[in-house]
mmCIF file of C-alpha atoms in Angstrom:
data_model
loop_
_atom_site.group_PDB
_atom_site.id
_atom_site.type_symbol
_atom_site.label_atom_id
_atom_site.label_comp_id
_atom_site.label_asym_id
_atom_site.label_seq_id
_atom_site.Cartn_x
_atom_site.Cartn_y
_atom_site.Cartn_z
ATOM 1 C CA MET A 107 -26.245 62.246 -24.224
ATOM 2 C CA ILE A 108 -29.218 62.320 -21.815
ATOM 3 C CA PRO A 109 -29.913 58.523 -21.719
ATOM 4 C CA GLY A 110 -26.239 57.883 -20.870
ATOM 5 C CA ALA A 111 -26.216 60.630 -18.223
ATOM 6 C CA ALA A 112 -29.424 59.248 -16.717
ATOM 7 C CA LEU A 113 -27.955 55.730 -16.478
ATOM 8 C CA ILE A 114 -24.773 57.088 -14.861
ATOM 9 C CA LEU A 115 -26.769 59.102 -12.303
ATOM 10 C CA LEU A 116 -29.045 56.103 -11.615
ATOM 11 C CA CYS A 117 -25.989 53.932 -10.882
ATOM 12 C CA GLN A 118 -24.531 56.616 -8.603
ATOM 13 C CA LEU A 119 -27.878 57.022 -6.823
ATOM 14 C CA ALA A 120 -28.095 53.266 -6.243
ATOM 15 C CA GLY A 121 -24.467 53.252 -5.053
ATOM 16 C CA GLU A 122 -25.081 56.112 -2.592
ATOM 17 C CA ALA A 123 -28.216 54.390 -1.293
ATOM 18 C CA VAL A 124 -26.397 51.082 -0.742
ATOM 19 C CA ALA A 125 -23.366 52.781 0.868
ATOM 20 C CA HIS A 126 -25.606 54.773 3.212
ATOM 21 C CA ALA A 127 -27.905 51.883 4.105
ATOM 22 C CA THR A 128 -25.185 49.288 4.729
ATOM 23 C CA GLY A 129 -22.395 51.495 6.109
ATOM 24 C CA LEU A 130 -19.896 49.906 3.684
ATOM 25 C CA PRO A 131 -16.495 51.672 3.634
ATOM 26 C CA LEU A 132 -16.829 52.183 -0.168
ATOM 27 C CA PRO A 133 -17.883 55.619 -1.479
ATOM 28 C CA GLY A 134 -21.216 55.649 -3.353
ATOM 29 C CA PRO A 135 -19.696 56.551 -6.758
ATOM 30 C CA VAL A 136 -17.323 53.543 -6.549
ATOM 31 C CA LEU A 137 -20.283 51.230 -5.881
ATOM 32 C CA GLY A 138 -22.009 52.959 -8.808
ATOM 33 C CA MET A 139 -19.009 52.188 -11.025
ATOM 34 C CA ILE A 140 -19.151 48.482 -10.045
ATOM 35 C CA LEU A 141 -22.902 48.460 -10.756
ATOM 36 C CA LEU A 142 -22.458 50.067 -14.191
ATOM 37 C CA LEU A 143 -19.677 47.607 -15.066
ATOM 38 C CA ALA A 144 -21.903 44.710 -13.975
ATOM 39 C CA LEU A 145 -24.769 46.057 -16.138
ATOM 40 C CA LEU A 146 -22.476 46.325 -19.175
ATOM 41 C CA LEU A 147 -21.228 42.741 -18.692
ATOM 42 C CA LEU A 148 -24.778 41.410 -18.120
ATOM 43 C CA ASN A 149 -25.891 43.199 -21.274
ATOM 44 C CA ASP A 150 -23.159 41.301 -23.178
ATOM 45 C CA ALA A 151 -24.495 37.995 -21.881
ATOM 46 C CA SER A 152 -28.124 38.816 -22.736
ATOM 47 C CA PRO A 153 -29.643 37.376 -25.957
ATOM 48 C CA ARG A 154 -30.308 40.879 -27.356
ATOM 49 C CA PRO A 155 -27.530 43.226 -26.157
ATOM 50 C CA VAL A 156 -28.359 46.950 -26.584
ATOM 51 C CA GLY A 157 -24.769 48.085 -27.126
ATOM 52 C CA ASP A 158 -22.886 50.736 -25.158
ATOM 53 C CA ALA A 159 -23.037 53.498 -27.804
ATOM 54 C CA PHE A 160 -25.711 55.480 -25.932
ATOM 55 C CA LEU A 161 -23.416 55.679 -22.894
ATOM 56 C CA ALA A 162 -20.383 56.996 -24.769
ATOM 57 C CA PRO A 163 -21.281 60.722 -25.240
ATOM 58 C CA ALA A 164 -21.892 61.313 -21.530
ATOM 59 C CA ALA A 165 -19.114 59.034 -20.220
ATOM 60 C CA ASP A 166 -16.420 60.136 -22.661
ATOM 61 C CA GLY A 167 -17.408 63.785 -22.217
ATOM 62 C CA LEU A 168 -16.880 63.504 -18.473
ATOM 63 C CA LEU A 169 -13.676 61.453 -18.679
ATOM 64 C CA GLY A 170 -12.196 63.621 -21.434
ATOM 65 C CA ASN A 171 -12.340 66.677 -19.160
ATOM 66 C CA LEU A 172 -11.435 65.090 -15.830
ATOM 67 C CA SER A 173 -8.971 67.902 -15.060
ATOM 68 C CA LEU A 174 -11.792 70.480 -15.072
ATOM 69 C CA LEU A 175 -13.694 68.678 -12.317
ATOM 70 C CA PHE A 176 -10.881 69.025 -9.780
ATOM 71 C CA ILE A 177 -10.466 72.794 -10.080
ATOM 72 C CA PRO A 178 -13.135 73.833 -7.495
ATOM 73 C CA ALA A 179 -11.627 71.516 -4.852
ATOM 74 C CA GLY A 180 -8.134 72.633 -5.794
ATOM 75 C CA VAL A 181 -9.013 76.297 -5.320
ATOM 76 C CA GLY A 182 -9.867 75.307 -1.735
ATOM 77 C CA VAL A 183 -6.109 74.867 -1.205
ATOM 78 C CA VAL A 184 -5.855 78.565 -0.516
ATOM 79 C CA GLY A 185 -7.667 77.964 2.753
ATOM 80 C CA ARG A 186 -5.415 74.990 3.583
ATOM 81 C CA LEU A 187 -2.026 76.663 3.151
ATOM 82 C CA ASP A 188 -1.614 76.805 6.947
ATOM 83 C CA VAL A 189 -1.919 72.993 7.236
ATOM 84 C CA LEU A 190 0.549 72.498 4.365
ATOM 85 C CA GLN A 191 3.004 74.966 5.898
ATOM 86 C CA ALA A 192 2.740 73.497 9.410
ATOM 87 C CA ASN A 193 3.509 69.981 8.104
ATOM 88 C CA GLY A 194 5.517 70.983 5.036
ATOM 89 C CA VAL A 195 8.731 68.943 5.347
ATOM 90 C CA GLY A 196 7.045 65.760 6.588
ATOM 91 C CA LEU A 197 4.388 65.874 3.868
ATOM 92 C CA ALA A 198 6.959 66.606 1.136
ATOM 93 C CA VAL A 199 9.192 63.679 2.162
ATOM 94 C CA ALA A 200 6.179 61.361 2.594
ATOM 95 C CA LEU A 201 4.705 62.289 -0.814
ATOM 96 C CA VAL A 202 7.926 61.984 -2.831
ATOM 97 C CA ALA A 203 9.204 58.799 -1.132
ATOM 98 C CA SER A 204 5.850 56.982 -1.130
ATOM 99 C CA THR A 205 5.188 57.828 -4.791
ATOM 100 C CA LEU A 206 8.584 56.436 -5.843
ATOM 101 C CA ILE A 207 8.095 53.363 -3.611
ATOM 102 C CA GLY A 208 4.590 52.834 -5.029
ATOM 103 C CA LEU A 209 5.803 53.087 -8.641
ATOM 104 C CA VAL A 210 8.717 50.665 -8.130
ATOM 105 C CA ALA A 211 6.734 48.121 -6.051
ATOM 106 C CA THR A 212 3.863 48.056 -8.568
ATOM 107 C CA ALA A 213 5.977 47.775 -11.720
ATOM 108 C CA LEU A 214 8.374 45.139 -10.314
ATOM 109 C CA THR A 215 5.508 42.997 -8.941
ATOM 110 C CA PHE A 216 3.663 43.135 -12.265
ATOM 111 C CA ALA A 217 6.792 42.193 -14.245
ATOM 112 C CA ALA A 218 7.844 39.413 -11.840
ATOM 113 C CA VAL A 219 4.403 37.729 -11.793
ATOM 114 C CA ALA A 220 4.042 38.042 -15.582
ATOM 115 C CA ARG A 221 7.454 36.361 -15.995
ATOM 116 C CA LEU A 222 6.506 33.556 -13.562
ATOM 117 C CA LEU A 223 3.331 32.873 -15.560
ATOM 118 C CA HIS A 224 5.164 33.223 -18.892
ATOM 119 C CA GLN A 225 2.861 36.132 -19.798
ATOM 120 C CA GLU A 226 5.584 38.481 -20.945
ATOM 121 C CA ALA A 227 4.640 41.339 -23.260
ATOM 122 C CA GLU A 228 4.782 40.403 -26.957
ATOM 123 C CA ALA A 229 7.014 43.282 -27.988
ATOM 124 C CA MET B 82 -14.575 102.160 -10.705
ATOM 125 C CA SER B 83 -17.790 104.269 -10.897
ATOM 126 C CA ASP B 84 -20.714 103.587 -8.584
ATOM 127 C CA ALA B 85 -22.708 102.003 -11.413
ATOM 128 C CA ASP B 86 -19.807 99.674 -12.333
ATOM 129 C CA PHE B 87 -19.336 98.785 -8.702
ATOM 130 C CA GLY B 88 -23.038 98.027 -8.312
ATOM 131 C CA LEU B 89 -22.885 95.683 -11.296
ATOM 132 C CA TRP B 90 -19.811 93.949 -9.851
ATOM 133 C CA VAL B 91 -21.495 93.526 -6.457
ATOM 134 C CA TYR B 92 -24.489 91.986 -8.221
ATOM 135 C CA LEU B 93 -22.541 89.643 -10.536
ATOM 136 C CA SER B 94 -19.892 88.586 -8.016
ATOM 137 C CA ARG B 95 -22.613 87.026 -5.886
ATOM 138 C CA THR B 96 -24.240 84.986 -8.664
ATOM 139 C CA PRO B 97 -23.162 81.373 -9.299
ATOM 140 C CA LEU B 98 -22.949 82.249 -13.007
ATOM 141 C CA LEU B 99 -19.817 84.385 -12.660
ATOM 142 C CA TRP B 100 -17.721 81.823 -10.755
ATOM 143 C CA LEU B 101 -18.891 78.893 -12.872
ATOM 144 C CA THR B 102 -17.786 80.857 -15.955
ATOM 145 C CA VAL B 103 -14.464 81.727 -14.290
ATOM 146 C CA THR B 104 -13.842 78.026 -13.545
ATOM 147 C CA LEU B 105 -14.457 77.009 -17.182
ATOM 148 C CA LEU B 106 -12.316 79.852 -18.551
ATOM 149 C CA ALA B 107 -9.462 79.055 -16.120
ATOM 150 C CA TYR B 108 -9.596 75.435 -17.325
ATOM 151 C CA LEU B 109 -9.581 76.405 -21.018
ATOM 152 C CA THR B 110 -6.681 78.834 -20.497
ATOM 153 C CA ALA B 111 -4.629 76.296 -18.522
ATOM 154 C CA ASP B 112 -5.355 73.584 -21.107
ATOM 155 C CA ARG B 113 -4.097 75.884 -23.917
ATOM 156 C CA ILE B 114 -0.911 76.671 -21.972
ATOM 157 C CA SER B 115 -0.336 72.964 -21.285
ATOM 158 C CA ALA B 116 -0.804 72.134 -24.994
ATOM 159 C CA ALA B 117 1.540 74.962 -26.027
ATOM 160 C CA LEU B 118 4.219 73.545 -23.704
ATOM 161 C CA GLY B 119 3.913 70.103 -25.334
ATOM 162 C CA ARG B 120 2.035 68.636 -22.319
ATOM 163 C CA HIS B 121 5.171 68.853 -20.223
ATOM 164 C CA PRO B 122 4.560 66.922 -16.959
ATOM 165 C CA LEU B 123 5.344 70.047 -14.905
ATOM 166 C CA ALA B 124 2.779 72.135 -16.843
ATOM 167 C CA ASN B 125 -0.156 70.424 -15.133
ATOM 168 C CA THR B 126 -3.574 71.715 -16.262
ATOM 169 C CA VAL B 127 -5.236 71.397 -12.841
ATOM 170 C CA LEU B 128 -2.438 73.168 -10.966
ATOM 171 C CA MET B 129 -2.328 76.056 -13.460
ATOM 172 C CA ALA B 130 -6.127 76.471 -13.551
ATOM 173 C CA VAL B 131 -6.277 76.436 -9.741
ATOM 174 C CA ALA B 132 -3.585 79.127 -9.610
ATOM 175 C CA LEU B 133 -5.537 81.291 -12.089
ATOM 176 C CA ALA B 134 -8.877 80.961 -10.270
ATOM 177 C CA ALA B 135 -7.348 81.312 -6.785
ATOM 178 C CA GLY B 136 -5.435 84.387 -7.958
ATOM 179 C CA LEU B 137 -8.653 86.001 -9.164
ATOM 180 C CA LEU B 138 -10.357 85.249 -5.827
ATOM 181 C CA ALA B 139 -7.441 86.844 -3.961
ATOM 182 C CA VAL B 140 -7.371 89.944 -6.189
ATOM 183 C CA THR B 141 -11.150 90.514 -5.909
ATOM 184 C CA GLY B 142 -11.299 89.577 -2.215
ATOM 185 C CA THR B 143 -13.964 86.949 -2.923
ATOM 186 C CA PRO B 144 -14.493 84.354 -0.171
ATOM 187 C CA TYR B 145 -14.120 80.682 -1.164
ATOM 188 C CA ARG B 146 -17.724 79.997 -0.132
ATOM 189 C CA THR B 147 -19.015 82.510 -2.711
ATOM 190 C CA TYR B 148 -16.766 80.976 -5.374
ATOM 191 C CA PHE B 149 -17.918 77.465 -4.540
ATOM 192 C CA GLU B 150 -21.603 78.387 -4.953
ATOM 193 C CA GLY B 151 -20.842 78.673 -8.665
ATOM 194 C CA ALA B 152 -18.118 76.051 -8.932
ATOM 195 C CA GLN B 153 -20.156 73.372 -7.134
ATOM 196 C CA PHE B 154 -21.867 72.472 -10.426
ATOM 197 C CA VAL B 155 -18.506 71.360 -11.822
ATOM 198 C CA HIS B 156 -17.453 69.783 -8.516
ATOM 199 C CA PHE B 157 -20.639 67.704 -8.462
ATOM 200 C CA LEU B 158 -19.602 65.939 -11.690
ATOM 201 C CA ILE B 159 -16.702 64.136 -9.951
ATOM 202 C CA GLY B 160 -19.184 61.501 -8.719
ATOM 203 C CA PRO B 161 -20.721 60.759 -12.147
ATOM 204 C CA ALA B 162 -17.203 60.766 -13.692
ATOM 205 C CA THR B 163 -16.157 58.079 -11.206
ATOM 206 C CA VAL B 164 -19.166 55.967 -12.218
ATOM 207 C CA ALA B 165 -18.292 56.574 -15.891
ATOM 208 C CA LEU B 166 -14.861 54.912 -15.366
ATOM 209 C CA ALA B 167 -16.799 51.641 -15.806
ATOM 210 C CA LEU B 168 -16.941 52.287 -19.572
ATOM 211 C CA PRO B 169 -13.146 52.278 -20.321
ATOM 212 C CA LEU B 170 -12.784 49.349 -17.917
ATOM 213 C CA TYR B 171 -15.505 47.489 -19.863
ATOM 214 C CA ARG B 172 -13.963 48.363 -23.237
ATOM 215 C CA SER B 173 -10.563 46.933 -22.237
ATOM 216 C CA ARG B 174 -12.049 43.900 -20.457
ATOM 217 C CA ARG B 175 -10.231 41.356 -22.685
ATOM 218 C CA THR B 176 -6.846 42.983 -22.091
ATOM 219 C CA VAL B 177 -7.634 43.121 -18.380
ATOM 220 C CA TRP B 178 -8.663 39.488 -18.287
ATOM 221 C CA ARG B 179 -5.481 38.267 -20.053
ATOM 222 C CA ALA B 180 -3.218 39.952 -17.499
ATOM 223 C CA ILE B 181 -5.523 39.537 -14.497
ATOM 224 C CA VAL B 182 -3.050 37.702 -12.222
ATOM 225 C CA PRO B 183 -0.059 40.101 -12.617
ATOM 226 C CA MET B 184 -2.460 43.036 -12.240
ATOM 227 C CA ALA B 185 -4.069 41.674 -9.078
ATOM 228 C CA ALA B 186 -0.653 41.015 -7.497
ATOM 229 C CA ALA B 187 0.684 44.449 -8.512
ATOM 230 C CA LEU B 188 -2.504 46.148 -7.252
ATOM 231 C CA VAL B 189 -2.272 44.625 -3.766
ATOM 232 C CA VAL B 190 1.508 45.083 -3.369
ATOM 233 C CA GLY B 191 1.666 48.542 -4.958
ATOM 234 C CA ALA B 192 -1.356 50.058 -3.204
ATOM 235 C CA MET B 193 -0.173 48.818 0.204
ATOM 236 C CA ALA B 194 3.413 49.964 -0.422
ATOM 237 C CA ALA B 195 2.304 53.464 -1.468
ATOM 238 C CA MET B 196 -0.187 53.970 1.353
ATOM 239 C CA LEU B 197 1.863 52.396 4.174
ATOM 240 C CA SER B 198 5.090 54.185 3.250
ATOM 241 C CA ALA B 199 3.297 57.559 3.069
ATOM 242 C CA LEU B 200 1.575 57.103 6.438
ATOM 243 C CA LEU B 201 4.628 55.695 8.241
ATOM 244 C CA ILE B 202 6.924 58.484 7.005
ATOM 245 C CA ALA B 203 4.343 61.165 7.834
ATOM 246 C CA ARG B 204 3.780 59.693 11.291
ATOM 247 C CA ALA B 205 7.537 59.633 11.914
ATOM 248 C CA PHE B 206 7.498 63.401 11.224
ATOM 249 C CA GLY B 207 4.790 63.801 13.867
ATOM 250 C CA ILE B 208 1.989 64.695 11.463
ATOM 251 C CA PRO B 209 -1.386 64.593 13.290
ATOM 252 C CA GLY B 210 -4.142 62.016 12.700
ATOM 253 C CA PRO B 211 -6.637 64.146 10.724
ATOM 254 C CA VAL B 212 -3.885 65.079 8.237
ATOM 255 C CA LEU B 213 -2.917 61.362 7.978
ATOM 256 C CA ALA B 214 -6.564 60.615 7.095
ATOM 257 C CA ALA B 215 -6.316 63.074 4.205
ATOM 258 C CA LEU B 216 -2.942 61.601 3.163
ATOM 259 C CA ALA B 217 -4.001 57.909 3.100
ATOM 260 C CA PRO B 218 -5.840 58.022 -0.274
ATOM 261 C CA LYS B 219 -3.195 60.216 -1.996
ATOM 262 C CA SER B 220 -2.649 57.780 -4.897
ATOM 263 C CA VAL B 221 -6.388 57.519 -5.656
ATOM 264 C CA THR B 222 -8.166 59.650 -8.267
ATOM 265 C CA ALA B 223 -9.241 62.906 -6.598
ATOM 266 C CA GLY B 224 -13.012 62.394 -6.563
ATOM 267 C CA VAL B 225 -12.776 59.046 -4.807
ATOM 268 C CA ALA B 226 -9.875 60.185 -2.580
ATOM 269 C CA MET B 227 -12.006 63.054 -1.272
ATOM 270 C CA GLY B 228 -14.795 60.604 -0.430
ATOM 271 C CA ILE B 229 -12.359 58.251 1.326
ATOM 272 C CA ALA B 230 -10.729 61.078 3.328
ATOM 273 C CA GLU B 231 -14.119 62.421 4.401
ATOM 274 C CA GLY B 232 -15.181 58.959 5.568
ATOM 275 C CA LEU B 233 -11.987 58.696 7.673
ATOM 276 C CA GLY B 234 -12.487 62.100 9.323
ATOM 277 C CA GLY B 235 -9.966 63.907 7.117
ATOM 278 C CA ASP B 236 -10.382 67.137 5.169
ATOM 279 C CA PRO B 237 -11.543 66.412 1.569
ATOM 280 C CA ALA B 238 -10.005 69.623 0.189
ATOM 281 C CA LEU B 239 -6.621 68.810 1.760
ATOM 282 C CA ALA B 240 -6.912 65.268 0.337
ATOM 283 C CA ALA B 241 -7.465 66.770 -3.128
ATOM 284 C CA VAL B 242 -4.316 68.894 -2.760
ATOM 285 C CA LEU B 243 -2.204 65.901 -1.673
ATOM 286 C CA VAL B 244 -3.651 63.863 -4.571
ATOM 287 C CA LEU B 245 -2.702 66.579 -7.077
ATOM 288 C CA LEU B 246 0.838 66.825 -5.695
ATOM 289 C CA THR B 247 1.236 63.007 -5.782
ATOM 290 C CA GLY B 248 0.058 62.928 -9.392
ATOM 291 C CA ALA B 249 2.531 65.620 -10.393
ATOM 292 C CA ILE B 250 5.435 63.838 -8.634
ATOM 293 C CA GLY B 251 4.521 60.499 -10.257
ATOM 294 C CA ALA B 252 4.086 61.956 -13.751
ATOM 295 C CA VAL B 253 7.477 63.679 -13.596
ATOM 296 C CA THR B 254 9.437 60.690 -12.198
ATOM 297 C CA VAL B 255 7.845 57.595 -13.781
ATOM 298 C CA THR B 256 9.734 57.529 -17.103
ATOM 299 C CA PRO B 257 13.292 58.107 -15.751
ATOM 300 C CA LEU B 258 12.583 55.722 -12.839
ATOM 301 C CA MET B 259 11.395 52.859 -15.080
ATOM 302 C CA ASN B 260 14.345 53.404 -17.439
ATOM 303 C CA ALA B 261 16.725 53.223 -14.480
ATOM 304 C CA LEU B 262 15.128 49.901 -13.452
ATOM 305 C CA GLY B 263 15.540 48.616 -17.023
ATOM 306 C CA LEU B 264 11.836 47.757 -17.148
ATOM 307 C CA ARG B 265 10.589 47.584 -20.751
ATOM 308 C CA ASP B 266 7.158 45.942 -20.282
ATOM 309 C CA MET B 267 4.790 48.834 -21.160
ATOM 310 C CA ARG B 268 1.937 47.090 -19.328
ATOM 311 C CA ALA B 269 3.907 47.127 -16.053
ATOM 312 C CA ARG B 270 5.104 50.712 -16.554
ATOM 313 C CA GLY B 271 1.607 52.004 -17.332
ATOM 314 C CA PHE B 272 -0.029 50.053 -14.510
ATOM 315 C CA ALA B 273 2.462 51.554 -12.041
ATOM 316 C CA ALA B 274 1.811 55.097 -13.322
ATOM 317 C CA GLY B 275 -1.978 54.738 -12.969
ATOM 318 C CA LEU B 276 -1.771 53.055 -9.572
ATOM 319 C CA ALA B 277 0.681 55.441 -7.897
ATOM 320 C CA ALA B 278 -0.283 58.659 -9.742
ATOM 321 C CA HIS B 279 -3.978 58.175 -10.781
ATOM 322 C CA GLY B 280 -5.329 60.413 -13.602
ATOM 323 C CA ILE B 281 -2.250 62.609 -13.906
ATOM 324 C CA GLY B 282 -0.043 59.497 -14.212
ATOM 325 C CA THR B 283 -2.539 58.007 -16.686
ATOM 326 C CA ALA B 284 -2.422 61.099 -18.878
ATOM 327 C CA ARG B 285 1.387 60.853 -18.826
ATOM 328 C CA ALA B 286 1.283 57.126 -19.710
ATOM 329 C CA PHE B 287 -0.971 57.762 -22.745
ATOM 330 C CA HIS B 288 1.559 60.352 -23.851
ATOM 331 C CA VAL B 289 4.362 57.738 -23.791
ATOM 332 C CA ASN B 290 2.612 54.656 -25.214
ATOM 333 C CA PRO B 291 -1.033 53.554 -25.889
ATOM 334 C CA VAL B 292 -0.576 50.179 -24.143
ATOM 335 C CA ALA B 293 0.894 51.930 -21.100
ATOM 336 C CA GLY B 294 -2.057 54.356 -21.128
ATOM 337 C CA THR B 295 -4.677 51.578 -21.225
ATOM 338 C CA PHE B 296 -3.064 49.751 -18.303
ATOM 339 C CA ALA B 297 -2.721 53.028 -16.384
ATOM 340 C CA GLY B 298 -6.473 53.637 -16.782
ATOM 341 C CA ILE B 299 -7.225 50.138 -15.498
ATOM 342 C CA ALA B 300 -4.897 50.615 -12.508
ATOM 343 C CA LEU B 301 -6.562 53.948 -11.716
ATOM 344 C CA ALA B 302 -10.020 52.319 -11.589
ATOM 345 C CA LEU B 303 -8.859 49.224 -9.665
ATOM 346 C CA ASN B 304 -6.940 51.294 -7.110
ATOM 347 C CA ALA B 305 -9.946 53.551 -6.517
ATOM 348 C CA LEU B 306 -11.834 50.418 -5.487
ATOM 349 C CA PHE B 307 -9.058 48.712 -3.565
ATOM 350 C CA SER B 308 -7.856 51.778 -1.646
ATOM 351 C CA ALA B 309 -11.418 52.608 -0.588
ATOM 352 C CA ILE B 310 -11.437 49.243 1.218
ATOM 353 C CA LEU B 311 -7.781 49.353 2.322
ATOM 354 C CA ALA B 312 -7.571 52.905 3.734
ATOM 355 C CA PRO B 313 -9.931 52.476 6.735
ATOM 356 C CA ILE B 314 -8.206 49.204 7.714
ATOM 357 C CA VAL B 315 -4.655 50.585 7.438
ATOM 358 C CA LEU B 316 -5.476 53.841 9.212
ATOM 359 C CA ARG B 317 -7.206 52.048 12.082
ATOM 360 C CA ALA B 318 -4.153 49.782 12.479
ATOM 361 C CA LEU B 319 -1.738 52.736 12.522
ATOM 362 C CA LEU B 320 -3.551 55.211 14.763
#
């Protein structure tokens, strides 16, 4: 688990350094994700790929318990109840409407472009 | 409570150990409840665990800052978890590549539709700028959304709350909505769930269909990237 964790932290560290140094609008962890993906793809292209098995325990452990990681921030809600109450109706309408709009726009665009390209799902 | 008991409580309640343990136990309890209720979309693990932990803070009169000194070790892992999203993306690279054009089109249209509609509606209700900054990344997975909101001058904790609420709304509505549209392509349905409702939508999509779940995971990762670029541009244009 430790080699995988070390690689993940190294990628995040590099991402944070690049984000801070260049002032890019991307958060460091997102740059770290791009870097890790690039490393995995480069590894595929190399003559002697090392395989991604060493990464799996750390990565899957984190991703399998994603819900846990959001609890500390969520508990902070208690201190934000005033903001939610002050803007309650507007935020409720905005959240519900925009989520429905986002779902419909995404799904219809995907299906329409797939049909245009004759890439319909097999089933 | 005797003086000795109280002394022990005063000692323990100030150590990070107690609140880190509370966070893990709240998660395990909420996860059991969610499983017992058949992973019903309304029985969201994060929301239930937050209620349990926040309730305990309220009952014991513990300030959030004391709680966070313990919970920060869990909170810290959001960054590494975001980096780790590269692994599922890499594993499904062939599936991604085959549907790259529909996914790219759906990503751009869907992300803009979700973010613009949220900000325009909220602005019409007179919601102030700093709250809009926390609202902009509401469809993005919480760790990244908090980073985006912070960069825009919004409150990361408020962003996390709005993200959780968006995920719950998306997970509850996606299946009836897609059925009403008559959309049967599981790739499109899953991609929409992951894009509009991030991890909570992705968990829901995996529950419905494995293909939908894979595409939801891809949409989650792609939208984290795209919205991080899009949010500052859109917000600057609107404010």
